[in-house]
Coordinates of C-alpha atoms and ligand atoms in Angstrom, one line a residue:
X1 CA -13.6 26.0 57.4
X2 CA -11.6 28.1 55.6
X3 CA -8.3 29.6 57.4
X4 CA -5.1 31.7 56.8
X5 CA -1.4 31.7 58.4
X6 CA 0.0 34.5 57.7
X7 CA 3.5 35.8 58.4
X8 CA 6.0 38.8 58.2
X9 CA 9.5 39.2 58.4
X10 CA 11.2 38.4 61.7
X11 CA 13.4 41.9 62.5
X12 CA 16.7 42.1 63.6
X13 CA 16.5 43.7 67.0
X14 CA 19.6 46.1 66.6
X15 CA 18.0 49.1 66.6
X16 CA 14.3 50.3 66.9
X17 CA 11.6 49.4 64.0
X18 CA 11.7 51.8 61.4
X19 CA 9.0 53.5 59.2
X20 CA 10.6 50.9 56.9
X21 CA 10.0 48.0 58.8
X22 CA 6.8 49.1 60.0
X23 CA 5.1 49.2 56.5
X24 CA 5.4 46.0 56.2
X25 CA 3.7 45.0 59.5
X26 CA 1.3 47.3 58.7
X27 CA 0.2 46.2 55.3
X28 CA 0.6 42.5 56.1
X29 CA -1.8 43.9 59.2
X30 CA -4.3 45.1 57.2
X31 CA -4.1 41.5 55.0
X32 CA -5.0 39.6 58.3
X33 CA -7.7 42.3 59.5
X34 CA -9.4 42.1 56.1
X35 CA -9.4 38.4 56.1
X36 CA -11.1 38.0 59.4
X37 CA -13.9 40.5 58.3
X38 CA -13.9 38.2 55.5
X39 CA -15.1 35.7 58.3
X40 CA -11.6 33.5 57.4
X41 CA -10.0 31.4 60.7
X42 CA -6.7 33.6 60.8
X43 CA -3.4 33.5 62.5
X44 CA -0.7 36.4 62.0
X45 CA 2.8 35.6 63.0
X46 CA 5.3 38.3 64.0
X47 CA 8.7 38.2 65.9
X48 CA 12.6 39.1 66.4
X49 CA 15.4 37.8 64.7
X50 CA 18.0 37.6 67.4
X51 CA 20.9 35.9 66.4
X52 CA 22.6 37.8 64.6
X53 CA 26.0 39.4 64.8
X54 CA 24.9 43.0 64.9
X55 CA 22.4 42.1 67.5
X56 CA 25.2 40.5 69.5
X57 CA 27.9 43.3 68.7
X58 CA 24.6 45.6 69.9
X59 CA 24.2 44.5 73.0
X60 CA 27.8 43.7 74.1
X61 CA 28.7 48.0 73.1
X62 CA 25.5 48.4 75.8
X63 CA 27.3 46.0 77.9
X64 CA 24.5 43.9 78.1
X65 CA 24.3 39.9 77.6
X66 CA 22.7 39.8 74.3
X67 CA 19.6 37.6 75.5
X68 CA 19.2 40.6 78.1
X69 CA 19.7 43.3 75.4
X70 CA 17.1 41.1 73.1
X71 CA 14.6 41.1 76.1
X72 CA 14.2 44.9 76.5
X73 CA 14.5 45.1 72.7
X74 CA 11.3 42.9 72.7
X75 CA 9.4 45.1 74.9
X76 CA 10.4 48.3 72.5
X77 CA 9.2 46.6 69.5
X78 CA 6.0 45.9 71.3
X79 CA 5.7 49.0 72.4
X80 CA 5.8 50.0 68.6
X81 CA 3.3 47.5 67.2
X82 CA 1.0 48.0 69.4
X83 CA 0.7 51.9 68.9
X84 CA 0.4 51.2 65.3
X85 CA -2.4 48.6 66.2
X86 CA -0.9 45.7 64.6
X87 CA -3.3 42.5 65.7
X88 CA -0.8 39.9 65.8
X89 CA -1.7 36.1 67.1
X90 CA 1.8 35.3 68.0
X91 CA 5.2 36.5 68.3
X92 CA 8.3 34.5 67.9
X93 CA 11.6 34.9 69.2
X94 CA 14.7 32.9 67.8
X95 CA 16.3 32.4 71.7
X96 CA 13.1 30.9 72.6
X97 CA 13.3 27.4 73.3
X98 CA 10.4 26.5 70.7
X99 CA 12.4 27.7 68.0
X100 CA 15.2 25.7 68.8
X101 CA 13.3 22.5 68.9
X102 CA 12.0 23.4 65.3
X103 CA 15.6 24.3 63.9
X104 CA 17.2 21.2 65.8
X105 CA 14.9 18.9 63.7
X106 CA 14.9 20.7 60.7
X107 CA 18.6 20.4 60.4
X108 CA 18.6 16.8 61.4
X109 CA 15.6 15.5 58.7
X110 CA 17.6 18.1 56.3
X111 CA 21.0 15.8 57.4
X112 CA 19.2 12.7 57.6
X113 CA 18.4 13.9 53.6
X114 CA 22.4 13.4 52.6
X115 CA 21.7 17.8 52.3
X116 CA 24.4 18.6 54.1
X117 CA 28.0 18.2 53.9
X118 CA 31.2 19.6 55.2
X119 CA 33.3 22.2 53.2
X120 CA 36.1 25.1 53.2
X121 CA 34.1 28.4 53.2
X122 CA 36.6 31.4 51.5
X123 CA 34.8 34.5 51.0
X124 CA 33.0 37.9 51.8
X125 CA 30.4 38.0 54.5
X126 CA 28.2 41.5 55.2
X127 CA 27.0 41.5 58.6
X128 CA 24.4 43.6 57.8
X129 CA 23.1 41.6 55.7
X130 CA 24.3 38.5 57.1
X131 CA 24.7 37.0 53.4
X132 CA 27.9 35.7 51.8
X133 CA 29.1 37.9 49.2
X134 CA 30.6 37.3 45.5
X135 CA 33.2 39.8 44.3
X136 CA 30.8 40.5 41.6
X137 CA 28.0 41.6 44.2
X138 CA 30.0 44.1 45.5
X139 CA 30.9 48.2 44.5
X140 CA 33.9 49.3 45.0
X141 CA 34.7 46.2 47.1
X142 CA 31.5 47.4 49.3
X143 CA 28.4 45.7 49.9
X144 CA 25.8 47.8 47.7
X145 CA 23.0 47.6 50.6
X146 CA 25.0 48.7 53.5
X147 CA 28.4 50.4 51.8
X148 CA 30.3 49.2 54.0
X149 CA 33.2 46.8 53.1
X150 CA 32.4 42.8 54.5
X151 CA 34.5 41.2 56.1
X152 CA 37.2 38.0 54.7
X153 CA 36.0 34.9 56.0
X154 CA 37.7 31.4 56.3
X155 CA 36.2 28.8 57.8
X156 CA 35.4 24.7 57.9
X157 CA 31.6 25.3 57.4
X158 CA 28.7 22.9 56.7
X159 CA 27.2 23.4 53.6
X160 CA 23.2 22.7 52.0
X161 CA 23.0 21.0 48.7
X162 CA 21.0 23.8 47.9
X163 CA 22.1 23.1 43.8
X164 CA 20.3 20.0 44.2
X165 CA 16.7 21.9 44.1
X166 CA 16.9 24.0 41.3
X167 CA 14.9 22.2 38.9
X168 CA 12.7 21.4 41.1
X169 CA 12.0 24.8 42.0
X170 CA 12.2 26.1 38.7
X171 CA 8.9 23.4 38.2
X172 CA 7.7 25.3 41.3
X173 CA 7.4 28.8 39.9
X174 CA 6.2 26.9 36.8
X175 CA 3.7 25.4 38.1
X176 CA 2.3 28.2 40.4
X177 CA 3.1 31.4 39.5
X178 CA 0.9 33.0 42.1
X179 CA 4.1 31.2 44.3
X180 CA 5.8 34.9 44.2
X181 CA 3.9 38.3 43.9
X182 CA 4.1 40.7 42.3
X183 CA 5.7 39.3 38.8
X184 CA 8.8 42.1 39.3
X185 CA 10.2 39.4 41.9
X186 CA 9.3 36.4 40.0
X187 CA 11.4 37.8 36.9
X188 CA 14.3 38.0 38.9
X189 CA 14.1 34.8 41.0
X190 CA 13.3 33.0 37.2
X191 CA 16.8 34.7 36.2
X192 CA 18.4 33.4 39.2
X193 CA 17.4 29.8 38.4
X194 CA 18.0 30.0 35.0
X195 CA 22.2 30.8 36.2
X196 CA 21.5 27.8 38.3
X197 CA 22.6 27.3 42.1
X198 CA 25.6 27.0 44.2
X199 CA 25.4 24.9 47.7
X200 CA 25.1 27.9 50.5
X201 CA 27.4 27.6 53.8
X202 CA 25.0 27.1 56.5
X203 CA 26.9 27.3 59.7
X204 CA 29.3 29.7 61.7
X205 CA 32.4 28.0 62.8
X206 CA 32.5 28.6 66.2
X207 CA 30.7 31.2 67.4
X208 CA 28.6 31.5 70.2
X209 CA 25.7 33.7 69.9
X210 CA 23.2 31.2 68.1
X211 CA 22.1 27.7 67.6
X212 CA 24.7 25.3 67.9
X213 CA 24.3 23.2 65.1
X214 CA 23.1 19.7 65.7
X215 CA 25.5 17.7 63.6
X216 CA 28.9 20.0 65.2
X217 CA 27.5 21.8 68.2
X218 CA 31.1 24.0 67.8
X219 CA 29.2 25.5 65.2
X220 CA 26.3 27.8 65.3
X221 CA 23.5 27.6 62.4
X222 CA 23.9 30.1 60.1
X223 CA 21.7 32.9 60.7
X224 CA 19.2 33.1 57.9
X225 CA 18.7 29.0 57.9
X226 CA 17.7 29.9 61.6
X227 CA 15.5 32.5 60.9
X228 CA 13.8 31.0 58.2
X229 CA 12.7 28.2 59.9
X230 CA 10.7 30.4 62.8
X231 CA 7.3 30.5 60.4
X232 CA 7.2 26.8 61.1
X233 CA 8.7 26.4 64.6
X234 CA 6.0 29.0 66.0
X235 CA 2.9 26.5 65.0
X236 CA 4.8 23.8 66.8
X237 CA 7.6 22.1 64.0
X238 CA 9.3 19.8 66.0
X239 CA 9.7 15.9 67.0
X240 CA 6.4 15.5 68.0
X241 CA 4.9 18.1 65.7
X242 CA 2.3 19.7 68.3
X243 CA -1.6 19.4 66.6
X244 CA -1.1 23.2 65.9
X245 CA 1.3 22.3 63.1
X246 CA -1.4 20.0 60.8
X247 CA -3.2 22.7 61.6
X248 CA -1.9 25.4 60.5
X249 CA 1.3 24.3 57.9
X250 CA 1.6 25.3 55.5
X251 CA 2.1 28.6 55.5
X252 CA -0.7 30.6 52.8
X253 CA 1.2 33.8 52.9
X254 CA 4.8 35.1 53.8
X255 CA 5.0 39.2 53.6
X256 CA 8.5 40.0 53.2
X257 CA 10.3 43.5 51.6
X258 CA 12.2 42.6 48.1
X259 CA 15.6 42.5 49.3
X260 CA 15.1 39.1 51.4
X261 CA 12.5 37.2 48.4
X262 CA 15.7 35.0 47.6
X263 CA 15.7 33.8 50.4
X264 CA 11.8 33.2 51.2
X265 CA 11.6 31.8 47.5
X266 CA 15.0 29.4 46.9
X267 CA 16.7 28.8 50.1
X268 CA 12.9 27.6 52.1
X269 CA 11.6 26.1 50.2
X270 CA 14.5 23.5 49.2
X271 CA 15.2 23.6 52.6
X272 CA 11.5 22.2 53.3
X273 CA 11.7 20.0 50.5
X274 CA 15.0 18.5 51.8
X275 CA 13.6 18.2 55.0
X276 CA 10.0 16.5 53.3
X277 CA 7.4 19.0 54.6
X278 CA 4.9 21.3 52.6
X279 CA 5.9 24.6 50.9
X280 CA 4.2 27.9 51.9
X281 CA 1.2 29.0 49.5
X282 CA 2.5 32.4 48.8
X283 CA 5.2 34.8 49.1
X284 CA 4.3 39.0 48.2
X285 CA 8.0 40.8 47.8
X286 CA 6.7 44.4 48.9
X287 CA 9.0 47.4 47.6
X288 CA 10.3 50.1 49.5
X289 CA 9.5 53.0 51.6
X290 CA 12.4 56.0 51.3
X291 CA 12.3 58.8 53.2
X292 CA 12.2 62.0 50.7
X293 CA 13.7 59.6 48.1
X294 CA 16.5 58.6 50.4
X295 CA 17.2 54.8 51.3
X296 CA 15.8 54.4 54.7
X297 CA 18.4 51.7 56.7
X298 CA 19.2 51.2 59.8
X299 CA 22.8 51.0 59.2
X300 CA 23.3 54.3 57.1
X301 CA 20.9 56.4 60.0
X302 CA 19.0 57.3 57.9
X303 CA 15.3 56.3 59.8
X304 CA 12.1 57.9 61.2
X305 CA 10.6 56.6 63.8
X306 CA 7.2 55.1 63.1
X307 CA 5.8 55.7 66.8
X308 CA 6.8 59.4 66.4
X309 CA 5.1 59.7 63.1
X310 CA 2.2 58.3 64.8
X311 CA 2.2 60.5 67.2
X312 CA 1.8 63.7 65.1
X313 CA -2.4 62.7 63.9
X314 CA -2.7 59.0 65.2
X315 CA -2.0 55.3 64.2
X316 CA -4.9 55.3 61.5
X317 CA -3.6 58.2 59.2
X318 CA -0.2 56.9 59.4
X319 CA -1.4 53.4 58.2
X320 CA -3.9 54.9 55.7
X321 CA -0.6 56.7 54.2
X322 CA 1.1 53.9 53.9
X323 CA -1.9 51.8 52.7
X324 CA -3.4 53.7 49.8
X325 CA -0.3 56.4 48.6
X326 CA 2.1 53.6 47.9
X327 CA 1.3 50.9 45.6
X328 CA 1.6 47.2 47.2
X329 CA 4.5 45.9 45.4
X330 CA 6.6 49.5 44.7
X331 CA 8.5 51.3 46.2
X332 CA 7.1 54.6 48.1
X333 CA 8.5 57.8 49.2
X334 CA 7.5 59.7 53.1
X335 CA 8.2 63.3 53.1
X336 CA 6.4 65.0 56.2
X337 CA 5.0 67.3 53.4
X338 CA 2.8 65.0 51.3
X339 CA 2.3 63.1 55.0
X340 CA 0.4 66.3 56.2
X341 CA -1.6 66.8 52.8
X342 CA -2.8 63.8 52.3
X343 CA -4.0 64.1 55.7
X344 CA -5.5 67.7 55.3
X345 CA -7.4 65.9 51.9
X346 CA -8.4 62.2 52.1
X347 CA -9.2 62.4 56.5
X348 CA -9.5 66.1 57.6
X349 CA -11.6 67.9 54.6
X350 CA -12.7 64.5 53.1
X351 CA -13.9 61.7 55.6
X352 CA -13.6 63.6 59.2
X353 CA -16.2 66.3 57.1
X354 CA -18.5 64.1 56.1
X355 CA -19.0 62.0 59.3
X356 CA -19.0 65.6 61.3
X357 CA -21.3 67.1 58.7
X358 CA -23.5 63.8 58.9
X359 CA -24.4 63.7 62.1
X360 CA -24.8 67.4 63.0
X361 CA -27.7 67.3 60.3
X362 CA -29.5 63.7 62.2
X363 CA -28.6 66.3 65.3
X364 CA -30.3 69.1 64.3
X365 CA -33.3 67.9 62.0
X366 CA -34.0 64.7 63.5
X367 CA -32.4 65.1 67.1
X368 CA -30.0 61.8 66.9
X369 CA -32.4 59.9 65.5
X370 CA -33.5 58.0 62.2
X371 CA -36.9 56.2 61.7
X372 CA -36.8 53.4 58.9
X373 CA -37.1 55.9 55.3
X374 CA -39.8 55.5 53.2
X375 CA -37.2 55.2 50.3
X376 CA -33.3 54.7 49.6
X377 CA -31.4 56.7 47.3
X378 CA -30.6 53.8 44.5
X379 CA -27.9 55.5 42.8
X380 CA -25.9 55.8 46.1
X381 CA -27.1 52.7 47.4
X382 CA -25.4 50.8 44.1
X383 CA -22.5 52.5 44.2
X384 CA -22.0 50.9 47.5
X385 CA -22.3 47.5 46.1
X386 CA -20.2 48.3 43.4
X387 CA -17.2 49.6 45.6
X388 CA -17.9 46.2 47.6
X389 CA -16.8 44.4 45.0
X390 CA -14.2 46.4 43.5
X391 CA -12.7 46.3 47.3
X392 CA -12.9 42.7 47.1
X393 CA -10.9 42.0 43.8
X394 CA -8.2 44.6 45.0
X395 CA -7.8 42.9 48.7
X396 CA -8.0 39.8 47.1
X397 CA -5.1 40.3 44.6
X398 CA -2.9 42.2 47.1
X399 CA -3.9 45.7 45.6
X400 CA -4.3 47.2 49.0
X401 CA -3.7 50.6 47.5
X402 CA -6.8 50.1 45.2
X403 CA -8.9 48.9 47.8
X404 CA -8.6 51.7 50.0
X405 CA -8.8 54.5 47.4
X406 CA -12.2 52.2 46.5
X407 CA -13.6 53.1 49.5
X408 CA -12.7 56.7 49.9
X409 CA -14.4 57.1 46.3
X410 CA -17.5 56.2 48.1
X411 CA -16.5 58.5 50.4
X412 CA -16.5 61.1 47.7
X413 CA -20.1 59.4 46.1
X414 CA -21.8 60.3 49.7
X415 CA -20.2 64.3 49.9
X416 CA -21.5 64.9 46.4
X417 CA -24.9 63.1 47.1
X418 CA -25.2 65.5 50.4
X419 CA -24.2 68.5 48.0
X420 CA -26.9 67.7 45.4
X421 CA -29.5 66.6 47.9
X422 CA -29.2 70.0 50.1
X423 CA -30.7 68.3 52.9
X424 CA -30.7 72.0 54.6
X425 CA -32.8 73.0 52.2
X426 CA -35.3 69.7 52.3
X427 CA -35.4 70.9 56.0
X428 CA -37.0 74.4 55.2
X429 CA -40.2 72.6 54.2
X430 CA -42.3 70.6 55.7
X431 CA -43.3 68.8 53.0
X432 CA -39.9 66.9 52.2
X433 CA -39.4 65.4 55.6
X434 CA -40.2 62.1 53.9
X435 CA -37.4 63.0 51.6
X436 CA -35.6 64.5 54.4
X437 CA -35.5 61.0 56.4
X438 CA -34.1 59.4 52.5
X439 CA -31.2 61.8 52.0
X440 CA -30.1 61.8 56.1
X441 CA -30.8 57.9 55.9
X442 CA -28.9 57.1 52.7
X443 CA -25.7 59.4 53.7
X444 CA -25.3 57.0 57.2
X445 CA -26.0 54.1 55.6
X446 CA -22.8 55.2 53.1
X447 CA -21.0 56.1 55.6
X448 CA -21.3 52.7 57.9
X449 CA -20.5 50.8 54.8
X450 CA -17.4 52.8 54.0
X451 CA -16.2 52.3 57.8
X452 CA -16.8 48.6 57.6
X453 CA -14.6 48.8 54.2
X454 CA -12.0 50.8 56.1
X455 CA -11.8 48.7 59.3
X456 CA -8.5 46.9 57.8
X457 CA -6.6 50.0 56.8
X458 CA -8.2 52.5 59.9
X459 CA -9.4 50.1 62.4
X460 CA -9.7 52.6 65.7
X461 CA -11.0 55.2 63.5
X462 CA -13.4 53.0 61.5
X463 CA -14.6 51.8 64.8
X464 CA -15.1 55.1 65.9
X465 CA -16.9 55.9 63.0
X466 CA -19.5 52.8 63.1
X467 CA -20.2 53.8 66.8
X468 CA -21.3 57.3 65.8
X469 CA -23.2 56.3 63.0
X470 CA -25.6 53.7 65.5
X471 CA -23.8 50.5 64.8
X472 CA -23.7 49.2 68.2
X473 CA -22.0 45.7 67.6
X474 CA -18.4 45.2 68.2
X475 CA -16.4 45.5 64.9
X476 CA -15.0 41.8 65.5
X477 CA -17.9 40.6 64.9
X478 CA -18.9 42.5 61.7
X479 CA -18.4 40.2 58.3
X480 CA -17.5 41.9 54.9
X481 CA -20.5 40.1 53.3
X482 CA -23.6 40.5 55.8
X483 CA -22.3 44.0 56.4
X484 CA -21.5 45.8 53.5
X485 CA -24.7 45.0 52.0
X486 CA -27.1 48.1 51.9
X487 CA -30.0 47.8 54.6
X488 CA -32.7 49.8 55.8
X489 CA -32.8 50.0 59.6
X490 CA -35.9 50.3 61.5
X491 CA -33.7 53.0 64.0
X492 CA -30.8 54.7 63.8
X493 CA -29.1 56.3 66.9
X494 CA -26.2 58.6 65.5
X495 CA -24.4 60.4 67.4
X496 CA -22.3 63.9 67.4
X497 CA -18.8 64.7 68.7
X498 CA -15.7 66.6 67.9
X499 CA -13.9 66.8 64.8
X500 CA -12.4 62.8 64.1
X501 CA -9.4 65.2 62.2
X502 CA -8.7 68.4 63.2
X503 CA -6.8 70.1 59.8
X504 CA -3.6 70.5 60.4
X505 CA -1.9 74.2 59.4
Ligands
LIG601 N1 15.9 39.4 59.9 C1 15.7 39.5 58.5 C2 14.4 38.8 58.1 C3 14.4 37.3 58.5 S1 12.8 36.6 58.0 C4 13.0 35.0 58.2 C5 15.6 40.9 58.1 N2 15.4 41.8 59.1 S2 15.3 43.4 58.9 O1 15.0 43.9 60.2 O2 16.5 43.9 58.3 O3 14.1 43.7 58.0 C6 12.8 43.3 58.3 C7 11.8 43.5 57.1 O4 11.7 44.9 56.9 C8 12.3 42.9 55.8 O5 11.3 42.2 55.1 C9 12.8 44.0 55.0 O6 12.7 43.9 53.7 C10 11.9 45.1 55.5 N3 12.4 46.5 55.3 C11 13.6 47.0 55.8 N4 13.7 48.2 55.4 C12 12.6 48.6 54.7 C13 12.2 49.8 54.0 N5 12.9 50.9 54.0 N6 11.0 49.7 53.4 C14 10.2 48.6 53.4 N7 10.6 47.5 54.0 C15 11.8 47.4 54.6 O7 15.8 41.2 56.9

């Protein structure tokens, strides 16, 4: 049987999730929703990135413990995904002890290798970043993502032969170039490898807040060689390697934003090669969200909060947004305006209309209820199978964008169909009620398929929609295939209520 790990970025847990932040748990949700319609065994893999310096620095301004500090910041981020609707199967945090046992062995097998040695570490470190720095990377002696200037570090650190992998990850991306999505990312890791490598410092001389490392426990593991290695720990990397890990290792997909692919597509997968195991499938470098063309970051405040923006029209809206106005891959811009008129278009006027308008017609001709037609309307009905499949290829290749604009043109097909058909004017005589019964017929059968493409992107909303247009099973259970396919039911029960999206003035 088919199946699918999937995985996001682990956050740092310094301040709230951010519009930011949430796009990607949101698109990388609506990859895990659309594969389990697709009837594909999945597990989607969240969590926090705790130790880091910020995070620590965080918690001791609160005068908290950090691992106090990280708990409540737990609970606020899952607060967050939850009211966003993000269907997670697990959430990882670095303090937790499973984690540990993963990064313990990893950085013995990666030891056991002849990977690491130890060195004199002379440099710039961002905290923000929690990177090292070359003069060349910075501006004006800033780091260019945070502006802020890093700090001088010198230190006995352990270092990872890192330069030891680069042709064989330069055979890697040869050899699979579906390994990094979309090509933008590629280009620029291929340039990376073609300067070659330098070894990376992978430990903290003595500092506290971390893993100790298991080769000099007066040093803790440098944070991104920690984090990294969560996608693995949370299926049960360790000594044993718990039956969850043949399970599910190797990763098939990692969803991270384009300012961390270096690390997701050099620094893990030597490190897994170093320490012998399998490489993930896939990695998809997402771009961007500003706000009104500005950065968003943490560190320069200049954030929206995602649970506040939900709360202005609901989860679903915000997602569909995020989904289908920004291309997966580029960057993407939020201004409350175009927020607001793209909700007044594609969900007030356009879809919340035509499921109102729907079922106050089976309301008022047919009282709530649909007999099997005598006919279907074939143009709308292959229209339907056409935007199946053009859903498919745009899920399929990560074109999320595509996929949902796909289904609000069907959308669009069933208002023009309902404006052509005048099925208040079939109603006036008696005589059409067989056509009647085809035209009220064909527009819920539309609609239902149109939910069950939009139960990804909308998933309350699309559920909402199925139950008002008669389809009494669960949405869990509905499968792309089986239920996107055109059908003729025997009965319809379809019911009326208020407006799904009110428009908004
Ligand atoms: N903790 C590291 C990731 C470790 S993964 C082993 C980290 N954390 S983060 O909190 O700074 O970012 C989490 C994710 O959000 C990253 O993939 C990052 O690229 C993404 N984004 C942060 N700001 C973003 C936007 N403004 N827009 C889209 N994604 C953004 O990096």
């Amino acid at each position: 049987m088919s199946r699918f790990y999937l995985t996001t970025a682990i956050d740092y847990v310094n301040s709230r999730p951010h519009l930011g932040t949430a796009y990607e748990k949101i698109t990388a949700d609506v990859i895990a929703r659309y594969k389990r319609l697709s009837g594909v065994t999945t597990r989607f893999l969240m969590g926090n990135d705790e130790h880091s310096q910020n995070v620590f620095r965080r918690a001791r301004e609160l005068g908290l413990e950090p691992l106090e500090y990280c708990n409540r910041m737990e609970q606020e981020f899952r607060g967050v995904w939850q009211a966003l609707g993000i269907s997670f199967d697990d959430f990882i945090r670095t303090t937790e002890p499973r984690h540990r046992v993963g990064v313990t062995w990893m950085v013995e097998r990666i030891a056991t290798a002849g990977d690491l040695y130890e060195g004199f570490y002379e440099g710039w470190y961002c905290v923000s970043c929690e990177a090292f720095k070359q003069e060349k990377d910075l501006v004006d002696g800033n780091c260019p993502i945070h502006r802020v200037r890093p700090e001088w570090i010198r230190e006995r650190n352990h270092f990872f032969r890192l330069s030891k992998y680069r042709d064989a990850l330069v055979s890697l991306f040869d050899r699979h170039p579906e390994f990094l999505l979309p090509d933008v990312r590629r280009n620029e890791i291929l340039r990376l490898l073609e300067g070659g490598l330098e070894d990376i410092s992978i430990s903290r001389a003595g500092q506290a807040w971390g893993i100790p490392l298991p080769t000099d426990p007066s040093s803790a593991v440098y944070v991104w060689f920690d984090a990294l290695i969560n996608y693995a720990s949370a299926v049960g990397l360790g000594d044993a390697h718990d039956a969850r890990f043949a399970e599910w290792w190797p990763a098939d997909l990692h969803v991270i934003g384009k300012d961390i692919t270096r690390f997701h597509t050099v620094v893990w997968p030597a490190m897994l090669m170093s320490a012998g195991l399998e490489l993930p499938r896939q990695v998809f470098g997402h771009g961007w969200v500003h706000l009104g063309g500005q950065k968003m970051s943490k560190s320069l405040g200049t954030t929206l909060d995602p649970a506040e923006v939900a709360g202005k029209f609901g989860a679903d809206p915000l997602r569909l947004y995020l989904v289908k106005e920004i291309p997966y891959g580029q960057d993407g811009d939020f201004t409350w305006e175009r927020y607001e008129e793209r909700y007044n278009v594609d969900l007030a006027n356009n879809l919340g209309n035509l499921v109102s308008r729907v079922a106050a017609m089976v309301d008022k001709y047919r009282g709530g209820r649909l007999g099997a037609p005598e006919s279907s309307p074939d143009a709308l009905a292959s229209k339907a199978s056409e935007t199946v499949q053009v859903y498919r290829r745009a899920m399929d290749g990560f074109a999320l964008h595509e996929a949902a604009a796909a289904a609000f043109r069907l959308v669009d097909a069933a208002n023009e169909f309902i404006a052509q058909t005048e099925p208040w004017a079939l109603a006036r005589d008696p005589a059409q009620a067989g056509r009647l019964d085809a035209v009220l017929s064909g527009a819920v059968e539309t609609v239902r398929i149109a939910a069950v493409l939009l139960l990804p992107v909308m998933p309350a909303a699309a559920a909402e929609i199925l139950a008002r247009m008669g389809e009494n099973r669960p949405p869990a259970s509905l499968r792309l295939d089986e239920d996107t396919t055109w059908r003729v039911e025997p009965e319809r029960v379809v019911s009326k209520a208020s407006a799904l999206w009110p428009r908004a003035e």
